[in-house]
Coordinates of C-alpha atoms and ligand atoms in Angstrom, one line a residue:
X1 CA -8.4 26.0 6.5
X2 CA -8.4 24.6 2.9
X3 CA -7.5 20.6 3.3
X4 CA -5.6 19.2 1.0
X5 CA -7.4 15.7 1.3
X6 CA -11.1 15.4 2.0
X7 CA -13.2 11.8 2.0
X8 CA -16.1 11.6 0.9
X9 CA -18.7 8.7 1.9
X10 CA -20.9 7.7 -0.9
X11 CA -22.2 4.5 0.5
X12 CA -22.3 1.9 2.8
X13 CA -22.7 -2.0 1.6
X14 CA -26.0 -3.2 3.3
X15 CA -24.6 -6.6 3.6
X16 CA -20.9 -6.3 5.2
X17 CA -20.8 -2.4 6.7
X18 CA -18.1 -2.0 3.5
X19 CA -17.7 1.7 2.3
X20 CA -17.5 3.4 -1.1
X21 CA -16.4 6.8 -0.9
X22 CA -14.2 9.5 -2.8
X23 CA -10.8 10.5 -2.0
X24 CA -10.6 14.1 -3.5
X25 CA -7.0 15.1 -3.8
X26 CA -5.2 18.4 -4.8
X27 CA -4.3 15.7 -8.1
X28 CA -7.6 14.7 -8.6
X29 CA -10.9 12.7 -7.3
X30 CA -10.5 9.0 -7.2
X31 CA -13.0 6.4 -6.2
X32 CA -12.3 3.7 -2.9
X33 CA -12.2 1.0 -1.8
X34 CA -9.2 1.5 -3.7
X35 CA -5.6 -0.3 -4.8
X36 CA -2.3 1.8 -5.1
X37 CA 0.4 0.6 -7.2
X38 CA 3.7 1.2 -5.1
X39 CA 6.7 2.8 -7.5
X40 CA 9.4 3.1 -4.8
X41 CA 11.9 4.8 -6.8
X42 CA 9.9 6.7 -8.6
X43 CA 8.6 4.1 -10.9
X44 CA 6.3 1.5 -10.6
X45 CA 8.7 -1.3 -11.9
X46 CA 8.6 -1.5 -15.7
X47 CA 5.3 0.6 -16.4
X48 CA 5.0 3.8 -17.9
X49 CA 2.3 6.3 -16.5
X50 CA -0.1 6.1 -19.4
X51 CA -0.5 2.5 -19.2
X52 CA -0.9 3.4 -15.0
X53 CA -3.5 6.0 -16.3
X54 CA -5.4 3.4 -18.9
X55 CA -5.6 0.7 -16.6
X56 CA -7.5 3.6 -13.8
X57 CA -4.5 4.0 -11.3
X58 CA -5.5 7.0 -9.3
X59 CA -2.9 7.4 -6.1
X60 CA 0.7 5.7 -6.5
X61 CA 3.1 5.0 -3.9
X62 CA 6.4 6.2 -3.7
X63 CA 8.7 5.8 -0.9
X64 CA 10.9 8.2 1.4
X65 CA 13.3 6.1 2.6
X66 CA 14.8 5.1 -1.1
X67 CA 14.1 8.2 -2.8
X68 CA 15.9 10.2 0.1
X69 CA 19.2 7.8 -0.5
X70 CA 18.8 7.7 -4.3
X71 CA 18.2 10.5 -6.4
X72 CA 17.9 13.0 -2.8
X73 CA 14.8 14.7 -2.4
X74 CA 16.7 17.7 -2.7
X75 CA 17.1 16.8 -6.7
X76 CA 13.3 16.0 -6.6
X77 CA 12.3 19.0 -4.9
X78 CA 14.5 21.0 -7.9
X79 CA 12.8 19.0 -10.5
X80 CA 9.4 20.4 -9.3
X81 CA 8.6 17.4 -7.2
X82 CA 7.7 14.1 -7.3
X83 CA 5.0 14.6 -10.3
X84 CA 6.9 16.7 -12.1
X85 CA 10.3 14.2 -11.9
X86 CA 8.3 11.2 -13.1
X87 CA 5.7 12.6 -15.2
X88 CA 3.0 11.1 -13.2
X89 CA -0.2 14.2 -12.8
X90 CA -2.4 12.2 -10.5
X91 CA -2.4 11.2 -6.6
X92 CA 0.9 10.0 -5.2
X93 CA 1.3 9.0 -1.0
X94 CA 5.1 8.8 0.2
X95 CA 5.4 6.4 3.4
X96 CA 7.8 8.0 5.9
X97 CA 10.4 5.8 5.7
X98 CA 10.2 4.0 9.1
X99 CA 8.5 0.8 7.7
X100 CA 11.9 0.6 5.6
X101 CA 14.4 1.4 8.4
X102 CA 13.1 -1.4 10.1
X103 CA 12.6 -3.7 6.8
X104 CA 16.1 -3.3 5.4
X105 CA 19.0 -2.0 7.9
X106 CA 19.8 -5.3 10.7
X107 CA 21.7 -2.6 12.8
X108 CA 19.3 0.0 14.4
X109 CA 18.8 2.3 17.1
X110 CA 15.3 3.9 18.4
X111 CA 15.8 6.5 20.5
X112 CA 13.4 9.5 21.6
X113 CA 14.7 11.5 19.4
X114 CA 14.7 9.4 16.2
X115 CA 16.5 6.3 14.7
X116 CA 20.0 5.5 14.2
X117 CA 20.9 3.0 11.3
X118 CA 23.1 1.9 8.5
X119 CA 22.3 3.0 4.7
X120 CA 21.4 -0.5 3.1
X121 CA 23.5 0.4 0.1
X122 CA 26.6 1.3 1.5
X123 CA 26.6 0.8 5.3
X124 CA 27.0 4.7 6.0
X125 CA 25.7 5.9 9.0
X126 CA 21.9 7.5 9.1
X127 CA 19.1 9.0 11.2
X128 CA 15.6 9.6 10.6
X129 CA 13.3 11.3 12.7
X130 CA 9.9 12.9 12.6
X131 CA 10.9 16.4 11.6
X132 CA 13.4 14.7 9.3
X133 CA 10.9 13.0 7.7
X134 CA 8.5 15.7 7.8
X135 CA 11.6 17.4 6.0
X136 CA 11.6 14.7 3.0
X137 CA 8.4 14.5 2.5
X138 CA 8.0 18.4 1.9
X139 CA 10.3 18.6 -0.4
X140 CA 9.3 15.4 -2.3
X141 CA 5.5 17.2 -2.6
X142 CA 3.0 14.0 -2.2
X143 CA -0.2 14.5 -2.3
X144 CA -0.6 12.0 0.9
X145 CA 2.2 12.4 3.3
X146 CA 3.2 9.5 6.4
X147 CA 3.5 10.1 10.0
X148 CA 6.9 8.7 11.3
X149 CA 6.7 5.7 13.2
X150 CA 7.8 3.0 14.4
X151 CA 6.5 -0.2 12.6
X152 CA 7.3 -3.0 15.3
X153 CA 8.2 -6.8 14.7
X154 CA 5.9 -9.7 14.3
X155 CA 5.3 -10.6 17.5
X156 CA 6.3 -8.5 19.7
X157 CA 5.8 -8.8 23.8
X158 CA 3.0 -6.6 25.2
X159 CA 5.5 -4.7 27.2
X160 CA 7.6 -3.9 23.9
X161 CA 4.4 -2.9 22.2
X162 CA 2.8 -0.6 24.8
X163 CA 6.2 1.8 24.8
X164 CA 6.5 2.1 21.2
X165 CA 3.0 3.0 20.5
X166 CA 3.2 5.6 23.3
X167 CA 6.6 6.7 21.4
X168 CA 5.3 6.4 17.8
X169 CA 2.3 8.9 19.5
X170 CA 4.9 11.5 20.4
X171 CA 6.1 11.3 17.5
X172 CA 3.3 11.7 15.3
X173 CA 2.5 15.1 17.5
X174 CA 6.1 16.3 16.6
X175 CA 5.6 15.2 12.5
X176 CA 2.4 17.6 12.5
X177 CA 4.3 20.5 14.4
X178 CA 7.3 19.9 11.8
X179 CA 4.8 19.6 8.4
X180 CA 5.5 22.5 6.7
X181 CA 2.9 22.8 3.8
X182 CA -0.2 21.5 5.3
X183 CA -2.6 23.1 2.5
X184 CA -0.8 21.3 -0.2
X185 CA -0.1 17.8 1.5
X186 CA -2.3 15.7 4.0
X187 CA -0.6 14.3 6.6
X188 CA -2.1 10.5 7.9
X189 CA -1.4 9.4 11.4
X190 CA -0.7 5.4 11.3
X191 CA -1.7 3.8 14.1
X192 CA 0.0 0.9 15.5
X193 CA -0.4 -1.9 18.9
X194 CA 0.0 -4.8 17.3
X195 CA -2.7 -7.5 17.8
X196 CA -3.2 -6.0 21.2
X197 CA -6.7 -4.2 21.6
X198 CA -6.3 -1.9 24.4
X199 CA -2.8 -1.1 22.8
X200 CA -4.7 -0.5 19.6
X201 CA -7.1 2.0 21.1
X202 CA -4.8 3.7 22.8
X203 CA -2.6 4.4 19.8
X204 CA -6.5 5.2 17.5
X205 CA -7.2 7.5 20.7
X206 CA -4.0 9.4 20.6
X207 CA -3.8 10.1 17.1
X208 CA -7.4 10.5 16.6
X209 CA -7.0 13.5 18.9
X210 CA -4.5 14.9 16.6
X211 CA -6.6 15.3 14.4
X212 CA -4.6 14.2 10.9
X213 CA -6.5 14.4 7.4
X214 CA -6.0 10.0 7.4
X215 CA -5.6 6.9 9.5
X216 CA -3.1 4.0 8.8
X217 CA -3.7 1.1 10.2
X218 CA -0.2 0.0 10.1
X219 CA 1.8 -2.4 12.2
X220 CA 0.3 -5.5 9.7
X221 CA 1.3 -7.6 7.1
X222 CA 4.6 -8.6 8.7
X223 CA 4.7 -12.0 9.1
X224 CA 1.1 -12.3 10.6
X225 CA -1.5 -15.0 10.2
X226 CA -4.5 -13.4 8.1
X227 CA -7.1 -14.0 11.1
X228 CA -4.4 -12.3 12.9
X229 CA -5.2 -9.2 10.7
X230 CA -8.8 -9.4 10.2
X231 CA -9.1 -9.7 14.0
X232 CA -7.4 -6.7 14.7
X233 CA -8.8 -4.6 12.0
X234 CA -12.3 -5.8 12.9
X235 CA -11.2 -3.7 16.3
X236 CA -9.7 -1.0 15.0
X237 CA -11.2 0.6 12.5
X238 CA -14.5 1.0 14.4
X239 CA -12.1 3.6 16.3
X240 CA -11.3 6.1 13.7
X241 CA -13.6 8.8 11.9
X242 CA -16.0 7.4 9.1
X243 CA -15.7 10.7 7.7
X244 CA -11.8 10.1 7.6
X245 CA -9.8 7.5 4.9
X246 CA -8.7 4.5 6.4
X247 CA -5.3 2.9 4.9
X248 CA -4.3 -0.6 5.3
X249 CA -0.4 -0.5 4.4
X250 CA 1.1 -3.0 2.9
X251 CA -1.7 -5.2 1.6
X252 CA -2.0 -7.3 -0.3
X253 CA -3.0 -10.3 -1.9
X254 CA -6.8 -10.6 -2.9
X255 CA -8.5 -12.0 -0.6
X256 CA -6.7 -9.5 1.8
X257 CA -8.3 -6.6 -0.3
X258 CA -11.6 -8.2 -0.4
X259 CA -11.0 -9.1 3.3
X260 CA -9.8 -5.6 4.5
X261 CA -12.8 -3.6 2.4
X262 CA -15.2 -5.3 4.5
X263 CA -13.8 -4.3 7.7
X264 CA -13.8 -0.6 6.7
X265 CA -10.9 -0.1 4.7
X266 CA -10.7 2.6 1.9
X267 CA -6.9 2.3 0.8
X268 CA -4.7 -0.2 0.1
X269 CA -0.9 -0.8 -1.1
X270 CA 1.5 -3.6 -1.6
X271 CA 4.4 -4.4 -4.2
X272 CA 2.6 -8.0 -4.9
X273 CA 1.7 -7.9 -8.3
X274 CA 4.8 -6.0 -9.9
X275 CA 7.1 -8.3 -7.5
X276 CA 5.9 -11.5 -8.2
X277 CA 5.4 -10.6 -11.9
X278 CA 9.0 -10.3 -12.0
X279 CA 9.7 -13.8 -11.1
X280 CA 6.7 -14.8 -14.0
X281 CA 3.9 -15.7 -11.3
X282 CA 0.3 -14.0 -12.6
X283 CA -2.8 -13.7 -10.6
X284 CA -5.9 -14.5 -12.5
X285 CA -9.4 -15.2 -11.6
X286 CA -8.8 -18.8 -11.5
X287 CA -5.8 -18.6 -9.1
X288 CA -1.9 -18.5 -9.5
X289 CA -0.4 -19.1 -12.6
X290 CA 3.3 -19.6 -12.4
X291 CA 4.1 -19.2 -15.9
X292 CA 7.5 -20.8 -16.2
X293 CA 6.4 -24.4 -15.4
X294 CA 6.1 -26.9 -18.2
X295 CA 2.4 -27.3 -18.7
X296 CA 2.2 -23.5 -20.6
X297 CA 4.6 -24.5 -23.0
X298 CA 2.3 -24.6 -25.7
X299 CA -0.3 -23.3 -24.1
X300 CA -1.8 -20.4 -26.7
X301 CA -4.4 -19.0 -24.0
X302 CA -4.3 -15.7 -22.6
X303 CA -2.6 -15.5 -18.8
X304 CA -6.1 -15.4 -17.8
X305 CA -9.1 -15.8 -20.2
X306 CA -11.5 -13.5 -18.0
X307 CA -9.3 -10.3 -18.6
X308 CA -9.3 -7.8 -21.0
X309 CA -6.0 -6.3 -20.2
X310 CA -3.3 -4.9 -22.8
X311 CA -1.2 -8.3 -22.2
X312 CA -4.6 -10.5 -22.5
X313 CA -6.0 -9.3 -25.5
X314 CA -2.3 -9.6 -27.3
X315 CA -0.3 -12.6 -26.1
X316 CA -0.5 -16.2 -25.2
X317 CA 1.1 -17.8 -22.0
X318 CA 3.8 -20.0 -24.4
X319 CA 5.2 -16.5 -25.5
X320 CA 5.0 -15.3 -22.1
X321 CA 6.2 -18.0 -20.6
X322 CA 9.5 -18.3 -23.1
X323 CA 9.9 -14.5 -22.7
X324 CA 10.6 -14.8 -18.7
X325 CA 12.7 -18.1 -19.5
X326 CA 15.4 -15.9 -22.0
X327 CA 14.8 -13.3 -19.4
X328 CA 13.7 -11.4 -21.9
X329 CA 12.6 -7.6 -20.2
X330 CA 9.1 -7.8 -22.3
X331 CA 8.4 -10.7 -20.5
X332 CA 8.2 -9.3 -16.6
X333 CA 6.6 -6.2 -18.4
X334 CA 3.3 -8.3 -19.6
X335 CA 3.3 -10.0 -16.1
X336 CA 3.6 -6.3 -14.2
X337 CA 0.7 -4.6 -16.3
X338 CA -1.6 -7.9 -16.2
X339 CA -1.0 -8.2 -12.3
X340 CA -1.2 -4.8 -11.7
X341 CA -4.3 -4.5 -13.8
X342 CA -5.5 -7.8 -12.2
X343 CA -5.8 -5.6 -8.8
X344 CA -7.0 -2.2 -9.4
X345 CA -9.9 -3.9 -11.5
X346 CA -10.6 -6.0 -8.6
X347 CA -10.9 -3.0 -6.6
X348 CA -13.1 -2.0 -9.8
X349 CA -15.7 -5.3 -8.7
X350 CA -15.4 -5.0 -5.3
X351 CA -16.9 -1.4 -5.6
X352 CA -19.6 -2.5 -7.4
X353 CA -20.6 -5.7 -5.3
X354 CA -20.9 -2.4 -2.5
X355 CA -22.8 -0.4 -4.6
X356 CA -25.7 -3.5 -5.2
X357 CA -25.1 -4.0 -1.4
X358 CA -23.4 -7.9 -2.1
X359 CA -19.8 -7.4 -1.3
X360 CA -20.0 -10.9 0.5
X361 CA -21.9 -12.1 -1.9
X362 CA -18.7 -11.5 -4.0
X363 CA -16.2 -12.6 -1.7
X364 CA -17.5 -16.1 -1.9
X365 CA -18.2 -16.3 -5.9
X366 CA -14.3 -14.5 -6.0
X367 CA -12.8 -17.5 -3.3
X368 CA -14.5 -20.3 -4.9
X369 CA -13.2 -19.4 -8.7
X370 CA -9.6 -18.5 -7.4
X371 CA -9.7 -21.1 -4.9
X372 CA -9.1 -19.4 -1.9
X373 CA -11.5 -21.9 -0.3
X374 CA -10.0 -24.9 -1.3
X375 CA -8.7 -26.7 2.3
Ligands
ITE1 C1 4.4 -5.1 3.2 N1 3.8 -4.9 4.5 C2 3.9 -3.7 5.2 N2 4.3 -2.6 4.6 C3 4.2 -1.6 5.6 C4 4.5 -0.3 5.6 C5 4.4 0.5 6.8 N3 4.7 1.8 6.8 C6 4.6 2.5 8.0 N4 4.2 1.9 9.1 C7 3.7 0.6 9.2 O1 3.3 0.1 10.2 C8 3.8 -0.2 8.0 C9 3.5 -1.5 7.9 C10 3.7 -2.2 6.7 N5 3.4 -3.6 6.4
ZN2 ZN1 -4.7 -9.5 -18.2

């Protein structure tokens, strides 16, 4: 059968075991390790697809959850889909919506069969469940498509951990039964246990055996300490296919990207650099900037003087800086681009580092200048 996703290994990094590969897509080819910018309603928050395009955005995220509420994927699905509604031709990935159950509604209830819950907007009554994912999904028309599971708290007890990964295993059996257009959309399995091991192989075994186009490692970057997640990925990404793409959601910062590509991660997302850009915090090669404080007043540097981006090359931080005081919109838009920009071309470096075999090489020049390493 014609897959819809296929990974391609290009190389290993001879120094941390890091991989650069190609994720070929039915929207195109696009090179990993690799950053997606999330646009949960459709939009990655104040950016237009051609400056997604010019800065080398291949797969954006969109998610079911929201875009199920608000338009209704019915609307998308008679809009052509997801591409056609927001004018976006290259790789989108939808999660399944069970990350955001459990992120945004306090009253829920997981049963077998699904989960019951409140709509976050207007308290109404809901329930989501694989086939009903499955169901969303479909009609939305991602190129990358989520298992439905159950993404538990930070911490959880073993005994709490070792049910739900054995129902979020079910579960992912009855999403790939329900997926109805399998040669147009790749379904990833997302595999969860927590910071337990045997928990963590038994959920890579299960799904793994399924047989799904991807592997999530999900389950992270809730709350967790970051040798907390570098401790269970160095365990569980041994466990799925190298001939597979590997997809740690919901990260992250840089040194979690740097972190997570050398323990065998080939996909990444997080909402980081278009959230914090709202509130007029940058990231920039030599850390933080939080361009509201006082020192940028008249401060006529770029954000940050090693980048070349749109907002670099054209404004100073003092403009910036009085733009997101006067909550002026322009303001969070030249934070957004630069952040996002900041990102994808660090995914552009860290590719490189793999390709000269240096990758930790890299991670220490990149922790020194940004100051991850400072105590
Ligand atoms: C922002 N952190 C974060 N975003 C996530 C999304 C997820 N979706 C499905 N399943 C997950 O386990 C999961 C974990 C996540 N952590
Ligand atoms: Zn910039």
């Amino acid at each position: 059968m014609t897959t819809p996703i296929r990974f391609e290994l290009i190389k290993t990094c001879r120094q941390t075991g890091a991989r650069l590969g190609m994720l070929h897509t039915p929207h195109g080819s696009f090179e990993t390790p690799m950053f997606m910018p999330v646009g949960t309603l459709a939009t990655v928050k104040t950016l237009a697809p051609e400056e997604l395009k010019e800065m080398g955005a291949g797969v954006i995220l969109s998610n079911t959850y929201h875009l199920w509420l608000r338009p209704g994927h019915d609307i998308v699905a008679e809009a052509g889909g997801l591409h056609a509604f927001m004018n976006w031709d290259r790789g989108i990935l939808t999660d399944s919506g069970g990350f955001q159950v459990f992120s945004l509604s306090e009253f829920r209830r997981i049963e077998e069969e699904g989960v019951y819950f409140r709509n976050h907007l207007n308290g109404d009554k809901l329930f989501l469940s694989p086939e009903k994912a499955m169901e969303i999904q479909n009609a939305l028309g991602a190129d990358i498509i989520m298992a439905f599971d159950e993404c538990p708290p930070y911490p959880a007890t073993y005994e709490y951990m070792k049910q739900s990964v054995e129902r979020t295993s079910r579960w992912a059996e009855r999403c790939l039964k329900a997926h109805r257009r399998p040669k147009e959309q790749g379904l990833f399995g997302i595999v969860q246990g927590g910071e337990y091991e045997d928990l963590r192989r038994q959920s890579a075994r299960d799904l793994v055996s399924l047989d799904f186009l991807g592997y999530a490692v999900g389950g992270l970057s809730v709350g967790e300490p970051k040798e907390v997640m570098n401790r269970v990925l160095e365990f569980t990404t041994p466990l799925l296919p190298a001939d597979k793409p590997r997809y740690l959601m919901g990260v992250g910062s840089p040194d979690s990207l740097i972190d997570g590509a050398i323990r065998g991660i080939d996909m990444f997302d997080c909402v980081l650099p278009t959230r914090i850009g709202r509130n007029g915090t940058v990231m920039t090669s030599e850390g933080r900037v939080v361009i509201k404080n006082a020192q940028y007043a008249r401060d006529f540097s770029p954000l940050d003087p090693n980048c070349d981006c749109y907002t670099c090359r054209n404004y100073t931080r003092a403009y910036i800086r009085h733009l997101i005081k006067c909550d002026e919109t322009f303001g969070i838009r030249l934070t957004s681009y630069h952040n996002v920009y900041f990102l994808i071309k660090l995914m552009e470096q860290v590719r490189q580092a793999i390709r000269e075999d240096r990758l930790a090489d890299f991670r220490e020049e990149f922790f020194e200048r940004y100051g991850f390493n400072k105590p």
